[in-house]
Amino acid sequence: MRKLKKIFLILLTTAAIPLSAQVLHPVKKHIDCGQVLFNSPYTVDFEIETDSKKHITIDSIDSGCECIDIDYPKKIRGGRNFVISAKFNARMLGHFYKYILVYADGSREPLELSFSGVVKTEITDYGRSYPYEINGLRTDFEELEFDDVNKGDVLQTIVHVMNPGTKTVEPTIMHLPDYLKAEATPEKLKPEAAGEIRITLNSEALHDYGLSKSTVYLGTTIGEKISPDKSIPVSVVLLPPTEDLTEAQRLNAPHISLSTDTLDLGTFDGKDKKHGKIEITNTGKSTLSIKSMQLFTAGIQIKLNKQKIEPGKKANLKITAVREQLKKKGAKPRILMITDDPDKSKIIIHIKIK
C-alpha cells in the first residue's frame, strides 16, 4: 500500500510540472512575400522578440525543404530581439507556402513560422500607380486631407488600392470618425486585383472650425486588430463662415502679410531642436486678429507674441522643430492659421527640415 501511495505521489508531482513555456514571440508569424522572381534567391526576415531574462539557446530549426537556407543565432542574450533569416531558392513557378519550425530551450512545442508568395518569370512593378504600402496592400495614398471645407459641404474622394499578395482580401477602413464614411468596390480583392475606396465627408458632423485630426486604419479583413503600420492620418480644415462685406468695409478690412509661408530650417546638424521665425504684418486699415493656430503633425512648437495686430504693426511667430518627433512616419510639418482677413481667412505655413 505504501509503495502504491508513493508511486501515486510521484505521478501527481510529475503532472504538475509544466512543459517549457514558449519564450520566443515573432512580430509576424506569417509573411506574404508577394511576387518572387524565378531562379533568384529571396530572403525572408522574421523579427523575433524574447521575454526571458536568461540566455536562450536555439536547439534546431527545421525548414522541411532543401530549397531553404536558414541563418540564425544559436544563443541569444536575455531580453534581446533577433532575426531568423530564411533564404528561399525560387526554382519552381507558381504559388508556394513554406514553414519553419524553431525549437528553443528544450521545448517540445516548436515555434512555427511561415511565408508564402508566387514565383514569376517577370515581376510587375506597382510602384508608379501604387507608390505606398499599407498593411500589405499597395495604395496611391498615405494620408487623407480635406482642405477648404465649408459647413454644409458633402465631399468625396476616391483612393485606389491593389492586392499584391497571394490571398483574397477585404479592404476596409476601420475606426472612422462620425464625419466620415467609406465604401470599398469590389468588397473582395483577389491576388493582383485592384479596387477603390470611396471616402465621403459630411461637414455637418464637424463641430469646430479650423483643423480636425483623426486616424483611421486600413484593414484586409473586417474586424481585424489595429496597429501603427495600418494607420492613415486624416485632416479636415473647416473654414469659418465669411461675412458679406460692403465695398467700404472691404477697403477698411485687415490684411495679413507673412515674411514667408514656407520656412526652411535646413538640417538639424546633430541638434535636438531647430528654431526659426516668421514676421506677420498687418497691411490693412483695421486691427488684424489671429483667431487660431493649429498643427497638422507633432514635432513643431509655436509661440506667437500677440494675436491682435494693429494696422502697420508686426508680430513674431517663433517656430521650433523637434527632431525626435519629426522622425515618425508621414510627418509633414505644417501650421494652420485662421484670421479675420476677408481675403486670407486660412493660411497654411509649411516647415522644411532635414
XYZ file of C-alpha atoms in Angstrom, residues 23-333:
311
model
C 9.847 32.384 -24.795
C 10.047 33.402 -28.451
C 7.380 35.691 -29.913
C 7.509 36.633 -33.623
C 6.429 40.114 -34.686
C 4.811 38.320 -37.645
C 4.242 34.547 -37.703
C 3.410 34.620 -41.420
C 4.916 36.819 -44.127
C 3.336 37.236 -47.558
C 6.256 37.753 -49.971
C 4.055 38.681 -52.929
C 5.924 38.274 -56.225
C 9.248 36.417 -56.256
C 11.473 36.232 -59.328
C 12.074 32.760 -60.784
C 15.533 31.243 -60.175
C 16.525 34.107 -57.877
C 17.205 33.751 -54.124
C 14.726 35.584 -51.910
C 15.355 36.280 -48.221
C 12.563 36.480 -45.648
C 13.439 38.013 -42.268
C 11.391 37.109 -39.199
C 11.882 39.512 -36.288
C 11.646 37.634 -33.005
C 11.038 39.154 -29.580
C 12.042 37.462 -26.314
C 10.541 37.746 -22.841
C 13.179 35.775 -20.920
C 15.847 37.430 -18.777
C 18.070 34.395 -19.196
C 20.138 33.421 -22.232
C 18.134 31.477 -24.827
C 19.531 28.614 -26.870
C 18.044 27.636 -30.215
C 18.429 23.870 -30.387
C 17.452 23.401 -34.027
C 15.369 24.758 -36.894
C 13.518 22.518 -39.334
C 12.509 24.035 -42.672
C 11.165 20.837 -44.207
C 12.594 21.843 -47.594
C 16.068 21.730 -49.142
C 15.250 24.935 -51.028
C 15.503 26.986 -47.806
C 18.734 28.016 -46.059
C 18.291 29.274 -42.505
C 20.545 31.805 -40.794
C 20.022 32.380 -37.066
C 21.964 32.997 -33.851
C 22.497 29.868 -31.725
C 22.463 31.798 -28.435
C 20.523 34.973 -27.629
C 21.067 37.187 -24.637
C 18.044 37.556 -22.366
C 15.606 40.287 -23.367
C 17.234 40.817 -26.781
C 15.360 40.715 -30.086
C 16.882 38.878 -33.030
C 16.219 37.861 -36.631
C 15.766 34.480 -38.264
C 16.543 34.729 -41.992
C 15.176 32.219 -44.489
C 16.828 32.285 -47.920
C 14.435 30.739 -50.425
C 15.636 29.482 -53.828
C 12.678 30.031 -56.158
C 13.207 27.166 -58.611
C 9.561 26.359 -59.354
C 6.962 28.677 -60.875
C 3.629 29.283 -59.191
C 2.318 29.758 -55.676
C 4.273 28.484 -52.676
C 3.782 28.079 -48.927
C 6.777 27.287 -46.704
C 7.109 26.752 -42.974
C 9.915 26.821 -40.405
C 9.861 25.070 -37.022
C 12.050 26.612 -34.318
C 12.989 24.517 -31.274
C 14.438 26.504 -28.356
C 15.494 25.726 -24.773
C 14.382 22.111 -24.900
C 10.756 23.000 -25.660
C 8.712 20.098 -27.071
C 6.403 22.508 -28.907
C 8.222 24.399 -31.693
C 7.584 27.971 -32.741
C 6.062 27.782 -36.221
C 6.840 30.462 -38.804
C 5.638 30.514 -42.402
C 5.875 32.512 -45.613
C 4.107 32.396 -48.959
C 4.128 34.054 -52.355
C 4.106 33.412 -56.069
C 7.167 32.724 -58.248
C 7.016 34.515 -61.608
C 9.334 34.874 -64.601
C 8.649 38.624 -64.631
C 7.712 40.876 -61.712
C 5.088 43.567 -62.264
C 6.135 46.986 -60.969
C 3.274 48.551 -58.992
C 5.406 51.424 -57.682
C 4.243 54.047 -60.181
C 0.496 53.545 -59.881
C 0.547 52.477 -56.216
C 3.602 54.092 -54.586
C 2.650 53.364 -50.957
C 2.303 50.155 -48.972
C -0.080 49.928 -46.028
C -0.801 46.637 -44.258
C 0.365 44.565 -47.237
C -1.768 46.486 -49.762
C -0.443 48.888 -52.401
C -2.185 52.296 -52.471
C -1.996 55.684 -54.144
C -2.385 57.493 -50.803
C -0.835 57.533 -47.333
C -2.992 60.229 -45.727
C -6.416 61.816 -46.245
C -6.727 65.590 -46.463
C -9.842 67.701 -46.898
C -8.957 71.394 -47.292
C -11.228 74.451 -47.625
C -14.362 72.726 -46.348
C -17.431 74.878 -45.756
C -20.246 73.996 -43.380
C -22.872 72.026 -45.297
C -20.429 70.525 -47.821
C -20.565 66.814 -48.609
C -17.254 65.897 -50.223
C -15.953 62.674 -51.696
C -12.516 61.383 -52.560
C -11.584 58.079 -54.163
C -8.455 56.198 -53.151
C -7.145 53.249 -55.117
C -5.861 50.008 -53.628
C -4.215 46.936 -55.135
C -3.645 43.475 -53.671
C -0.079 42.312 -54.468
C -0.388 39.248 -52.201
C -1.413 35.666 -52.818
C -4.670 35.607 -50.842
C -8.045 37.301 -51.392
C -8.546 40.264 -49.031
C -11.385 42.569 -47.981
C -10.113 46.179 -47.974
C -11.793 48.111 -45.184
C -11.255 51.439 -43.428
C -11.507 50.963 -39.663
C -12.195 53.377 -36.759
C -13.883 56.012 -38.914
C -14.926 59.201 -37.080
C -18.605 60.089 -37.313
C -17.995 62.649 -40.082
C -16.511 60.048 -42.489
C -17.940 57.040 -44.318
C -16.077 54.543 -46.521
C -17.219 52.066 -49.150
C -14.911 49.604 -50.939
C -15.548 48.416 -54.508
C -15.290 45.496 -55.012
C -15.748 44.220 -51.463
C -13.122 41.500 -52.035
C -9.840 41.796 -53.915
C -8.296 38.709 -55.465
C -4.496 38.473 -55.787
C -3.120 41.154 -58.155
C -6.565 42.758 -58.474
C -7.239 46.475 -57.963
C -10.171 48.340 -56.476
C -11.169 51.651 -54.960
C -12.408 53.008 -51.658
C -14.831 55.940 -51.780
C -14.447 58.229 -48.733
C -17.357 60.605 -48.005
C -17.061 63.606 -45.682
C -20.191 65.082 -44.082
C -19.197 68.539 -42.839
C -22.397 68.888 -40.776
C -20.929 66.333 -38.341
C -17.913 68.595 -37.690
C -18.323 70.706 -34.552
C -15.305 73.038 -34.591
C -13.954 75.430 -37.178
C -10.311 75.089 -38.104
C -8.384 71.816 -38.111
C -9.857 68.455 -37.081
C -7.464 65.486 -36.958
C -8.076 61.775 -36.591
C -6.513 58.437 -37.503
C -8.136 55.629 -39.449
C -6.725 52.190 -40.263
C -6.597 50.154 -43.471
C -7.542 46.538 -42.836
C -7.569 43.465 -45.075
C -10.364 41.678 -43.180
C -13.364 43.034 -41.321
C -12.793 43.227 -37.570
C -9.018 42.783 -37.582
C -6.930 44.448 -34.887
C -5.496 47.903 -35.472
C -1.770 48.652 -35.307
C 0.523 51.582 -36.211
C 1.591 50.032 -39.537
C -2.066 50.189 -40.689
C -2.634 53.827 -39.701
C -3.696 56.655 -42.038
C -3.750 60.237 -40.707
C -6.847 62.303 -41.581
C -7.050 66.091 -41.535
C -10.047 68.333 -42.262
C -9.969 72.139 -42.386
C -13.445 73.604 -41.782
C -13.462 77.271 -42.732
C -15.352 79.820 -40.618
C -18.310 81.451 -42.388
C -17.403 84.517 -44.448
C -19.275 87.757 -43.963
C -20.804 89.686 -46.856
C -18.787 92.898 -46.711
C -19.651 96.154 -48.408
C -17.014 97.768 -50.606
C -16.265 100.296 -47.861
C -15.880 97.542 -45.233
C -13.531 95.609 -47.504
C -11.371 98.698 -48.093
C -11.046 99.146 -44.328
C -10.530 95.449 -43.517
C -7.320 93.977 -42.041
C -4.878 92.275 -44.416
C -2.207 89.805 -43.413
C 1.276 89.544 -44.920
C 3.894 86.916 -43.974
C 7.650 87.149 -44.431
C 7.299 83.599 -45.826
C 4.733 80.832 -45.898
C 7.454 78.188 -46.277
C 10.059 78.237 -43.520
C 13.233 76.344 -44.435
C 15.107 75.403 -41.261
C 17.840 73.492 -43.100
C 19.180 70.481 -41.193
C 19.310 69.556 -37.514
C 23.133 69.208 -37.694
C 23.099 66.815 -34.742
C 20.937 69.107 -32.618
C 17.698 68.006 -30.964
C 15.849 71.207 -31.888
C 15.984 73.857 -34.603
C 14.483 77.338 -34.348
C 13.088 79.823 -36.860
C 10.916 82.936 -37.052
C 8.234 84.370 -39.327
C 7.144 88.017 -39.269
C 3.429 88.749 -39.583
C 2.461 92.231 -40.769
C -0.974 93.857 -40.881
C -1.054 95.844 -44.136
C -4.759 96.654 -43.763
C -6.625 99.562 -42.165
C -8.152 97.841 -39.102
C -6.903 95.520 -36.357
C -5.960 92.022 -37.556
C -7.000 89.115 -35.344
C -5.241 85.730 -35.412
C -8.216 83.611 -34.337
C -6.438 80.276 -34.003
C -3.242 78.389 -34.816
C -3.101 74.592 -35.082
C -0.527 71.962 -36.033
C -1.094 69.207 -38.583
C 1.565 66.953 -37.025
C 3.603 66.587 -33.858
C 7.200 67.782 -33.840
C 6.555 71.535 -34.119
C 6.252 74.042 -31.277
C 4.953 77.588 -31.889
C 4.817 80.830 -29.935
C 3.053 83.998 -31.169
C 3.869 87.176 -29.252
C 0.466 88.784 -29.978
C -2.828 87.774 -31.557
C -4.131 91.310 -32.213
C -2.042 93.305 -34.670
C -2.724 96.999 -35.272
C -2.558 98.443 -38.826
C 1.069 98.774 -39.972
C 2.374 96.760 -36.993
C 4.115 93.384 -36.834
C 4.013 90.199 -34.742
C 6.617 87.463 -34.434
C 5.825 83.784 -34.780
C 8.612 81.659 -33.277
C 8.796 78.088 -34.549
C 10.763 75.184 -33.051
C 11.232 71.829 -34.794
C 11.839 68.780 -32.558
C 13.969 66.155 -34.304
C 12.808 63.037 -32.429
C 9.107 63.660 -33.102
C 9.649 64.508 -36.774
C 11.215 61.092 -37.426
C 7.788 59.484 -37.322
C 6.154 58.141 -40.473
C 4.221 60.661 -42.553
C 5.497 63.737 -40.699
C 4.766 66.763 -42.915
C 5.113 69.723 -40.543
